[in-house]
Amino acid sequence: MNVGRYLYSKLSSTSAVTALVGTRIYPVFIPQNAAYPCIVYMVENAPLDPSKTHIGTHDIAKVTLRIWQDAREGQNAYDVLDSIDAAVRTALDGATGTAGGVNAEVIQYLGSRDGRDEQMLAYLRETTYNIIHK
Protein backbone atom coordinates (compact mmCIF):
# COMPACT_ATOMS: atom_id res chain seq x y z
CA MET A 1 0.00 0.00 0.00
CA ASN A 2 1.14 3.51 -0.68
CA VAL A 3 1.11 5.22 2.71
CA GLY A 4 2.21 8.42 0.98
CA ARG A 5 -1.26 8.64 -0.58
CA TYR A 6 -2.75 8.38 2.92
CA LEU A 7 -0.50 11.13 4.28
CA TYR A 8 -1.17 13.55 1.45
CA SER A 9 -4.92 12.93 1.51
CA LYS A 10 -5.20 13.18 5.30
CA LEU A 11 -3.04 16.29 5.67
CA SER A 12 -4.36 18.14 2.63
CA SER A 13 -7.93 17.64 3.85
CA THR A 14 -7.18 18.90 7.37
CA SER A 15 -8.03 22.60 7.48
CA ALA A 16 -5.67 23.35 10.39
CA VAL A 17 -2.77 22.02 8.27
CA THR A 18 -3.78 23.64 4.97
CA ALA A 19 -4.31 26.98 6.71
CA LEU A 20 -0.56 26.91 7.43
CA VAL A 21 1.01 25.13 4.42
CA GLY A 22 -1.72 25.03 1.78
CA THR A 23 -1.13 21.91 -0.29
CA ARG A 24 2.67 22.20 -0.14
CA ILE A 25 2.95 18.60 1.04
CA TYR A 26 5.55 16.68 -0.95
CA PRO A 27 7.04 13.17 -1.11
CA VAL A 28 10.79 12.82 -0.46
CA PHE A 29 12.06 16.32 -1.39
CA ILE A 30 11.01 19.92 -1.84
CA PRO A 31 10.49 20.75 -5.52
CA GLN A 32 12.70 23.50 -6.93
CA ASN A 33 11.35 26.99 -6.22
CA ALA A 34 8.66 25.69 -3.84
CA ALA A 35 7.52 28.16 -1.20
CA TYR A 36 7.84 27.81 2.56
CA PRO A 37 6.42 26.62 4.84
CA CYS A 38 6.01 23.10 3.49
CA ILE A 39 5.95 19.48 4.57
CA VAL A 40 8.02 16.66 3.06
CA TYR A 41 7.22 13.05 3.91
CA MET A 42 9.24 9.84 3.62
CA VAL A 43 7.93 6.33 4.22
CA GLU A 44 9.69 3.10 5.27
CA ASN A 45 7.47 0.01 5.02
CA ALA A 46 8.01 -3.25 6.85
CA PRO A 47 5.86 -6.24 7.72
CA LEU A 48 4.07 -5.93 11.07
CA ASP A 49 5.35 -9.42 11.92
CA PRO A 50 9.09 -9.27 11.21
CA SER A 51 9.44 -13.08 11.35
CA LYS A 52 7.11 -13.39 8.34
CA THR A 53 6.47 -17.07 8.97
CA HIS A 54 3.01 -16.58 7.47
CA ILE A 55 1.27 -14.22 5.09
CA GLY A 56 0.64 -11.01 6.98
CA THR A 57 -2.47 -8.91 6.69
CA HIS A 58 -0.93 -5.69 8.04
CA ASP A 59 2.25 -3.74 7.53
CA ILE A 60 3.85 -1.02 9.59
CA ALA A 61 5.16 2.14 7.99
CA LYS A 62 7.62 4.37 9.77
CA VAL A 63 6.89 7.84 8.48
CA THR A 64 9.16 10.85 8.78
CA LEU A 65 7.64 14.26 8.17
CA ARG A 66 9.98 17.19 7.68
CA ILE A 67 8.37 20.56 8.24
CA TRP A 68 10.33 23.44 6.70
CA GLN A 69 10.11 27.19 7.24
CA ASP A 70 12.21 30.10 5.99
CA ALA A 71 14.74 31.01 8.71
CA ARG A 72 14.82 34.69 7.71
CA GLU A 73 11.68 35.15 9.77
CA GLY A 74 13.63 34.43 12.97
CA GLN A 75 11.62 33.45 16.03
CA ASN A 76 8.39 33.74 14.06
CA ALA A 77 9.67 30.98 11.75
CA TYR A 78 10.21 28.72 14.74
CA ASP A 79 6.73 29.53 16.04
CA VAL A 80 5.32 28.57 12.62
CA LEU A 81 7.07 25.19 12.92
CA ASP A 82 5.42 24.67 16.29
CA SER A 83 1.99 25.52 14.86
CA ILE A 84 2.36 23.21 11.87
CA ASP A 85 3.75 20.40 14.04
CA ALA A 86 0.78 20.71 16.41
CA ALA A 87 -1.74 20.70 13.53
CA VAL A 88 -0.11 17.63 11.94
CA ARG A 89 0.01 15.79 15.26
CA THR A 90 -3.67 16.52 15.89
CA ALA A 91 -4.49 15.19 12.41
CA LEU A 92 -2.37 12.02 12.66
CA ASP A 93 -1.72 10.88 16.24
CA GLY A 94 -4.21 8.14 17.09
CA ALA A 95 -5.97 8.47 13.73
CA THR A 96 -7.69 5.50 12.12
CA GLY A 97 -9.62 5.02 8.92
CA THR A 98 -9.14 5.33 5.20
CA ALA A 99 -7.62 8.23 3.27
CA GLY A 100 -6.18 8.15 -0.23
CA GLY A 101 -7.36 4.55 -0.58
CA VAL A 102 -5.16 3.35 2.29
CA ASN A 103 -6.67 1.92 5.49
CA ALA A 104 -4.74 3.00 8.59
CA GLU A 105 -5.53 0.82 11.59
CA VAL A 106 -3.75 3.20 13.96
CA ILE A 107 -1.15 5.96 13.84
CA GLN A 108 1.27 6.53 16.70
CA TYR A 109 3.42 9.63 17.27
CA LEU A 110 7.01 8.62 18.08
CA GLY A 111 8.74 11.97 18.58
CA SER A 112 10.34 14.99 16.96
CA ARG A 113 13.58 16.90 16.70
CA ASP A 114 14.67 20.29 15.41
CA GLY A 115 17.24 21.01 12.74
CA ARG A 116 18.17 23.28 9.82
CA ASP A 117 19.32 23.06 6.24
CA GLU A 118 23.04 23.11 5.42
CA GLN A 119 23.02 26.76 4.33
CA MET A 120 21.12 27.74 7.51
CA LEU A 121 18.35 29.33 5.44
CA ALA A 122 15.51 27.15 6.74
CA TYR A 123 14.35 25.75 10.05
CA LEU A 124 13.35 22.11 10.23
CA ARG A 125 11.07 20.11 12.51
CA GLU A 126 11.35 16.39 11.86
CA THR A 127 8.55 14.26 13.32
CA THR A 128 8.17 10.49 13.21
CA TYR A 129 5.06 8.31 13.26
CA ASN A 130 4.27 4.61 12.93
CA ILE A 131 1.29 3.73 10.77
CA ILE A 132 -0.13 0.24 10.99
CA HIS A 133 -2.05 -0.32 7.78
CA LYS A 134 -3.67 -2.98 5.62
CSV table of C-alpha atoms in Angstrom, one decimal:
chain,number,residue,atom,x,y,z
A,1,MET,CA,0.0,0.0,0.0
A,2,ASN,CA,1.1,3.5,-0.7
A,3,VAL,CA,1.1,5.2,2.7
A,4,GLY,CA,2.2,8.4,1.0
A,5,ARG,CA,-1.3,8.6,-0.6
A,6,TYR,CA,-2.7,8.4,2.9
A,7,LEU,CA,-0.5,11.1,4.3
A,8,TYR,CA,-1.2,13.6,1.5
A,9,SER,CA,-4.9,12.9,1.5
A,10,LYS,CA,-5.2,13.2,5.3
A,11,LEU,CA,-3.0,16.3,5.7
A,12,SER,CA,-4.4,18.1,2.6
A,13,SER,CA,-7.9,17.6,3.9
A,14,THR,CA,-7.2,18.9,7.4
A,15,SER,CA,-8.0,22.6,7.5
A,16,ALA,CA,-5.7,23.3,10.4
A,17,VAL,CA,-2.8,22.0,8.3
A,18,THR,CA,-3.8,23.6,5.0
A,19,ALA,CA,-4.3,27.0,6.7
A,20,LEU,CA,-0.6,26.9,7.4
A,21,VAL,CA,1.0,25.1,4.4
A,22,GLY,CA,-1.7,25.0,1.8
A,23,THR,CA,-1.1,21.9,-0.3
A,24,ARG,CA,2.7,22.2,-0.1
A,25,ILE,CA,3.0,18.6,1.0
A,26,TYR,CA,5.5,16.7,-1.0
A,27,PRO,CA,7.0,13.2,-1.1
A,28,VAL,CA,10.8,12.8,-0.5
A,29,PHE,CA,12.1,16.3,-1.4
A,30,ILE,CA,11.0,19.9,-1.8
A,31,PRO,CA,10.5,20.8,-5.5
A,32,GLN,CA,12.7,23.5,-6.9
A,33,ASN,CA,11.4,27.0,-6.2
A,34,ALA,CA,8.7,25.7,-3.8
A,35,ALA,CA,7.5,28.2,-1.2
A,36,TYR,CA,7.8,27.8,2.6
A,37,PRO,CA,6.4,26.6,4.8
A,38,CYS,CA,6.0,23.1,3.5
A,39,ILE,CA,5.9,19.5,4.6
A,40,VAL,CA,8.0,16.7,3.1
A,41,TYR,CA,7.2,13.0,3.9
A,42,MET,CA,9.2,9.8,3.6
A,43,VAL,CA,7.9,6.3,4.2
A,44,GLU,CA,9.7,3.1,5.3
A,45,ASN,CA,7.5,0.0,5.0
A,46,ALA,CA,8.0,-3.3,6.9
A,47,PRO,CA,5.9,-6.2,7.7
A,48,LEU,CA,4.1,-5.9,11.1
A,49,ASP,CA,5.3,-9.4,11.9
A,50,PRO,CA,9.1,-9.3,11.2
A,51,SER,CA,9.4,-13.1,11.3
A,52,LYS,CA,7.1,-13.4,8.3
A,53,THR,CA,6.5,-17.1,9.0
A,54,HIS,CA,3.0,-16.6,7.5
A,55,ILE,CA,1.3,-14.2,5.1
A,56,GLY,CA,0.6,-11.0,7.0
A,57,THR,CA,-2.5,-8.9,6.7
A,58,HIS,CA,-0.9,-5.7,8.0
A,59,ASP,CA,2.3,-3.7,7.5
A,60,ILE,CA,3.8,-1.0,9.6
A,61,ALA,CA,5.2,2.1,8.0
A,62,LYS,CA,7.6,4.4,9.8
A,63,VAL,CA,6.9,7.8,8.5
A,64,THR,CA,9.2,10.8,8.8
A,65,LEU,CA,7.6,14.3,8.2
A,66,ARG,CA,10.0,17.2,7.7
A,67,ILE,CA,8.4,20.6,8.2
A,68,TRP,CA,10.3,23.4,6.7
A,69,GLN,CA,10.1,27.2,7.2
A,70,ASP,CA,12.2,30.1,6.0
A,71,ALA,CA,14.7,31.0,8.7
A,72,ARG,CA,14.8,34.7,7.7
A,73,GLU,CA,11.7,35.2,9.8
A,74,GLY,CA,13.6,34.4,13.0
A,75,GLN,CA,11.6,33.4,16.0
A,76,ASN,CA,8.4,33.7,14.1
A,77,ALA,CA,9.7,31.0,11.8
A,78,TYR,CA,10.2,28.7,14.7
A,79,ASP,CA,6.7,29.5,16.0
A,80,VAL,CA,5.3,28.6,12.6
A,81,LEU,CA,7.1,25.2,12.9
A,82,ASP,CA,5.4,24.7,16.3
A,83,SER,CA,2.0,25.5,14.9
A,84,ILE,CA,2.4,23.2,11.9
A,85,ASP,CA,3.7,20.4,14.0
A,86,ALA,CA,0.8,20.7,16.4
A,87,ALA,CA,-1.7,20.7,13.5
A,88,VAL,CA,-0.1,17.6,11.9
A,89,ARG,CA,0.0,15.8,15.3
A,90,THR,CA,-3.7,16.5,15.9
A,91,ALA,CA,-4.5,15.2,12.4
A,92,LEU,CA,-2.4,12.0,12.7
A,93,ASP,CA,-1.7,10.9,16.2
A,94,GLY,CA,-4.2,8.1,17.1
A,95,ALA,CA,-6.0,8.5,13.7
A,96,THR,CA,-7.7,5.5,12.1
A,97,GLY,CA,-9.6,5.0,8.9
A,98,THR,CA,-9.1,5.3,5.2
A,99,ALA,CA,-7.6,8.2,3.3
A,100,GLY,CA,-6.2,8.2,-0.2
A,101,GLY,CA,-7.4,4.6,-0.6
A,102,VAL,CA,-5.2,3.4,2.3
A,103,ASN,CA,-6.7,1.9,5.5
A,104,ALA,CA,-4.7,3.0,8.6
A,105,GLU,CA,-5.5,0.8,11.6
A,106,VAL,CA,-3.7,3.2,14.0
A,107,ILE,CA,-1.1,6.0,13.8
A,108,GLN,CA,1.3,6.5,16.7
A,109,TYR,CA,3.4,9.6,17.3
A,110,LEU,CA,7.0,8.6,18.1
A,111,GLY,CA,8.7,12.0,18.6
A,112,SER,CA,10.3,15.0,17.0
A,113,ARG,CA,13.6,16.9,16.7
A,114,ASP,CA,14.7,20.3,15.4
A,115,GLY,CA,17.2,21.0,12.7
A,116,ARG,CA,18.2,23.3,9.8
A,117,ASP,CA,19.3,23.1,6.2
A,118,GLU,CA,23.0,23.1,5.4
A,119,GLN,CA,23.0,26.8,4.3
A,120,MET,CA,21.1,27.7,7.5
A,121,LEU,CA,18.4,29.3,5.4
A,122,ALA,CA,15.5,27.2,6.7
A,123,TYR,CA,14.3,25.8,10.1
A,124,LEU,CA,13.3,22.1,10.2
A,125,ARG,CA,11.1,20.1,12.5
A,126,GLU,CA,11.3,16.4,11.9
A,127,THR,CA,8.6,14.3,13.3
A,128,THR,CA,8.2,10.5,13.2
A,129,TYR,CA,5.1,8.3,13.3
A,130,ASN,CA,4.3,4.6,12.9
A,131,ILE,CA,1.3,3.7,10.8
A,132,ILE,CA,-0.1,0.2,11.0
A,133,HIS,CA,-2.1,-0.3,7.8
A,134,LYS,CA,-3.7,-3.0,5.6
